[in-house]
Amino acid sequence: MALATQTMTDEQRKSVALEYLKAFDNGGVTSDGGSILDLFSTDAQVYFPKWGIANGHEEIGKLFGDVGGTLKSIRHDYATFNWIFSGSDTIVAEGTSYGEHRDGPWRAGVPDSAAGRWCDVFEIRDWKITRVFIYLDPDYAGKDTGRYPWLGEK
C-alpha cells in the first residue's frame, strides 16, 4: 500500500532497517525465521550498483539472489553505524562491512581504498521497507584495479 496508515518513530524505522541488515548477514533469514522479502512492501524498490533498480518482491528476490550468490559471507559492523533521520519516512544508515566474496575476502579500511564502506537510504512506512537504495563499491574483492591507475600506485 502506498498510503501510510500507521505513524512510526525514527527508532521504529531504525529497527526495521537493522532487521533487514541482520537478515542479509544471516543469508536472507530474519530473526523470526522469515524471509528478508517479508520486510518489504509488495511495491518496494531496491537499487544496487551495477545491477539497477528492482521493483517488487520478484525482482528484489532476483537482485538479492544475484548479489548474494557472489558472497560466501558478510557481516555489518553494527556498533559503528551512523544513522541520519529526516523526520519523515526516510532514514539513512552509513557503515562498514566485511566478509568473503567468491573472488576473495574484504574488510572496510584494509586497505583504505577497499570495498566495505556503504550507505543505504531507506524509506520505511507501516513497518515495511518501501525503498532502499544501496550505495557501495560492488567490487568486494578489489580486483577491478586496471581501470583506476591510482590503485596500482599504492
CSV table of C-alpha atoms in Angstrom, one decimal:
chain,number,residue,atom,x,y,z
A,1,MET,CA,0.0,0.0,0.0
A,2,ALA,CA,1.4,3.4,-0.9
A,3,LEU,CA,-0.5,5.4,1.7
A,4,ALA,CA,0.8,5.4,5.3
A,5,THR,CA,-1.7,4.2,7.8
A,6,GLN,CA,0.5,3.9,10.9
A,7,THR,CA,2.7,6.6,12.4
A,8,MET,CA,6.2,5.4,13.1
A,9,THR,CA,9.0,6.9,15.1
A,10,ASP,CA,12.6,7.1,13.9
A,11,GLU,CA,13.6,4.4,16.3
A,12,GLN,CA,10.9,2.1,14.9
A,13,ARG,CA,12.1,2.7,11.4
A,14,LYS,CA,15.7,2.1,12.5
A,15,SER,CA,14.6,-1.2,14.0
A,16,VAL,CA,13.2,-2.3,10.6
A,17,ALA,CA,16.4,-1.3,8.8
A,18,LEU,CA,18.5,-3.2,11.4
A,19,GLU,CA,16.4,-6.3,11.0
A,20,TYR,CA,17.0,-6.0,7.2
A,21,LEU,CA,20.8,-5.7,7.6
A,22,LYS,CA,20.9,-8.6,10.1
A,23,ALA,CA,18.8,-10.7,7.8
A,24,PHE,CA,21.3,-10.0,5.0
A,25,ASP,CA,24.1,-11.2,7.3
A,26,ASN,CA,22.0,-14.3,8.0
A,27,GLY,CA,21.6,-15.5,4.4
A,28,GLY,CA,18.3,-13.7,3.9
A,29,VAL,CA,16.6,-15.0,7.0
A,30,THR,CA,15.0,-12.7,9.6
A,31,SER,CA,15.3,-13.0,13.4
A,32,ASP,CA,11.9,-14.8,13.5
A,33,GLY,CA,12.8,-17.2,10.7
A,34,GLY,CA,11.0,-15.4,7.9
A,35,SER,CA,12.3,-14.2,4.5
A,36,ILE,CA,14.1,-10.9,4.1
A,37,LEU,CA,11.4,-10.2,1.5
A,38,ASP,CA,8.8,-10.1,4.3
A,39,LEU,CA,10.4,-6.8,5.4
A,40,PHE,CA,9.4,-5.1,2.1
A,41,SER,CA,6.1,-3.7,0.8
A,42,THR,CA,4.9,-5.6,-2.3
A,43,ASP,CA,5.6,-2.5,-4.5
A,44,ALA,CA,9.0,-1.7,-2.9
A,45,GLN,CA,12.1,-0.7,-4.9
A,46,VAL,CA,15.7,-1.6,-4.3
A,47,TYR,CA,18.8,-0.2,-6.1
A,48,PHE,CA,22.1,-1.9,-6.1
A,49,PRO,CA,25.2,-0.6,-8.1
A,50,LYS,CA,25.9,-2.4,-11.4
A,51,TRP,CA,22.5,-4.3,-11.0
A,52,GLY,CA,20.0,-1.4,-11.3
A,53,ILE,CA,16.6,-0.9,-9.8
A,54,ALA,CA,14.5,-3.9,-8.7
A,55,ASN,CA,10.7,-3.4,-8.4
A,56,GLY,CA,8.5,-5.6,-6.3
A,57,HIS,CA,9.2,-8.8,-4.5
A,58,GLU,CA,10.0,-10.9,-7.5
A,59,GLU,CA,12.7,-8.6,-8.9
A,60,ILE,CA,14.1,-7.8,-5.4
A,61,GLY,CA,14.4,-11.6,-4.8
A,62,LYS,CA,16.3,-11.9,-8.1
A,63,LEU,CA,18.6,-8.9,-7.2
A,64,PHE,CA,19.3,-10.4,-3.7
A,65,GLY,CA,19.9,-13.8,-5.3
A,66,ASP,CA,22.3,-12.4,-7.9
A,67,VAL,CA,24.3,-10.4,-5.4
A,68,GLY,CA,24.0,-12.9,-2.5
A,69,GLY,CA,25.2,-15.6,-4.8
A,70,THR,CA,28.6,-13.9,-5.1
A,71,LEU,CA,29.1,-13.7,-1.3
A,72,LYS,CA,30.3,-16.5,0.9
A,73,SER,CA,29.7,-14.4,4.0
A,74,ILE,CA,29.0,-10.9,5.0
A,75,ARG,CA,28.9,-9.1,8.4
A,76,HIS,CA,27.9,-5.5,9.0
A,77,ASP,CA,29.7,-3.5,11.8
A,78,TYR,CA,26.5,-2.5,13.8
A,79,ALA,CA,28.3,-0.8,16.6
A,80,THR,CA,29.8,1.9,14.3
A,81,PHE,CA,26.7,2.8,12.1
A,82,ASN,CA,25.9,6.4,11.6
A,83,TRP,CA,22.2,7.0,11.5
A,84,ILE,CA,20.6,10.1,9.9
A,85,PHE,CA,16.9,10.8,10.5
A,86,SER,CA,14.9,13.1,8.3
A,87,GLY,CA,11.8,13.4,10.5
A,88,SER,CA,9.8,11.5,7.8
A,89,ASP,CA,9.8,8.0,6.3
A,90,THR,CA,13.4,8.4,5.0
A,91,ILE,CA,16.4,7.3,7.1
A,92,VAL,CA,20.0,6.8,6.2
A,93,ALA,CA,22.4,4.3,7.5
A,94,GLU,CA,26.1,4.6,6.8
A,95,GLY,CA,28.5,1.9,7.9
A,96,THR,CA,31.2,-0.7,7.2
A,97,SER,CA,31.2,-4.4,6.5
A,98,TYR,CA,33.5,-7.3,6.0
A,99,GLY,CA,33.3,-10.8,4.6
A,100,GLU,CA,34.2,-13.1,1.8
A,101,HIS,CA,33.3,-12.6,-1.9
A,102,ARG,CA,33.7,-15.5,-4.3
A,103,ASP,CA,36.8,-13.6,-5.6
A,104,GLY,CA,38.3,-13.1,-2.1
A,105,PRO,CA,37.8,-11.5,1.3
A,106,TRP,CA,37.2,-7.9,2.1
A,107,ARG,CA,37.2,-5.6,5.1
A,108,ALA,CA,36.4,-1.9,5.1
A,109,GLY,CA,39.6,0.1,5.5
A,110,VAL,CA,42.0,-2.7,4.6
A,111,PRO,CA,43.4,-1.0,2.6
A,112,ASP,CA,41.8,2.4,2.8
A,113,SER,CA,40.5,2.1,-0.8
A,114,ALA,CA,38.9,-1.3,-0.2
A,115,ALA,CA,35.2,-2.1,-0.5
A,116,GLY,CA,33.2,-2.4,2.7
A,117,ARG,CA,32.1,1.2,3.2
A,118,TRP,CA,28.4,1.7,2.3
A,119,CYS,CA,25.4,4.0,2.7
A,120,ASP,CA,21.8,2.8,2.5
A,121,VAL,CA,18.9,5.3,2.0
A,122,PHE,CA,15.7,3.7,3.3
A,123,GLU,CA,12.0,4.7,3.1
A,124,ILE,CA,10.1,2.8,5.7
A,125,ARG,CA,6.3,3.1,6.1
A,126,ASP,CA,3.8,1.0,8.0
A,127,TRP,CA,6.7,-1.4,9.2
A,128,LYS,CA,7.7,-2.2,5.7
A,129,ILE,CA,10.6,-1.0,3.6
A,130,THR,CA,9.2,0.7,0.6
A,131,ARG,CA,12.5,1.8,-0.9
A,132,VAL,CA,16.2,1.2,-0.2
A,133,PHE,CA,18.9,2.5,-2.4
A,134,ILE,CA,22.3,0.9,-1.7
A,135,TYR,CA,25.4,2.9,-2.4
A,136,LEU,CA,28.7,0.9,-2.2
A,137,ASP,CA,31.6,-0.4,-4.3
A,138,PRO,CA,30.4,-3.8,-5.6
A,139,ASP,CA,34.0,-4.8,-6.3
A,140,TYR,CA,34.2,-6.5,-2.9
A,141,ALA,CA,37.5,-8.4,-3.6
A,142,GLY,CA,39.2,-5.3,-5.0
A,143,LYS,CA,40.0,-7.0,-8.4
A,144,ASP,CA,38.9,-4.1,-10.6
A,145,THR,CA,42.2,-2.2,-10.4
A,146,GLY,CA,43.1,-1.9,-14.1
A,147,ARG,CA,40.6,0.9,-14.7
A,148,TYR,CA,41.8,3.0,-11.7
A,149,PRO,CA,45.5,4.0,-12.1
A,150,TRP,CA,45.8,5.3,-8.6
A,151,LEU,CA,45.2,1.9,-7.2
A,152,GLY,CA,48.3,0.5,-8.9
A,153,GLU,CA,50.4,3.2,-7.3
A,154,LYS,CA,49.7,2.1,-3.8
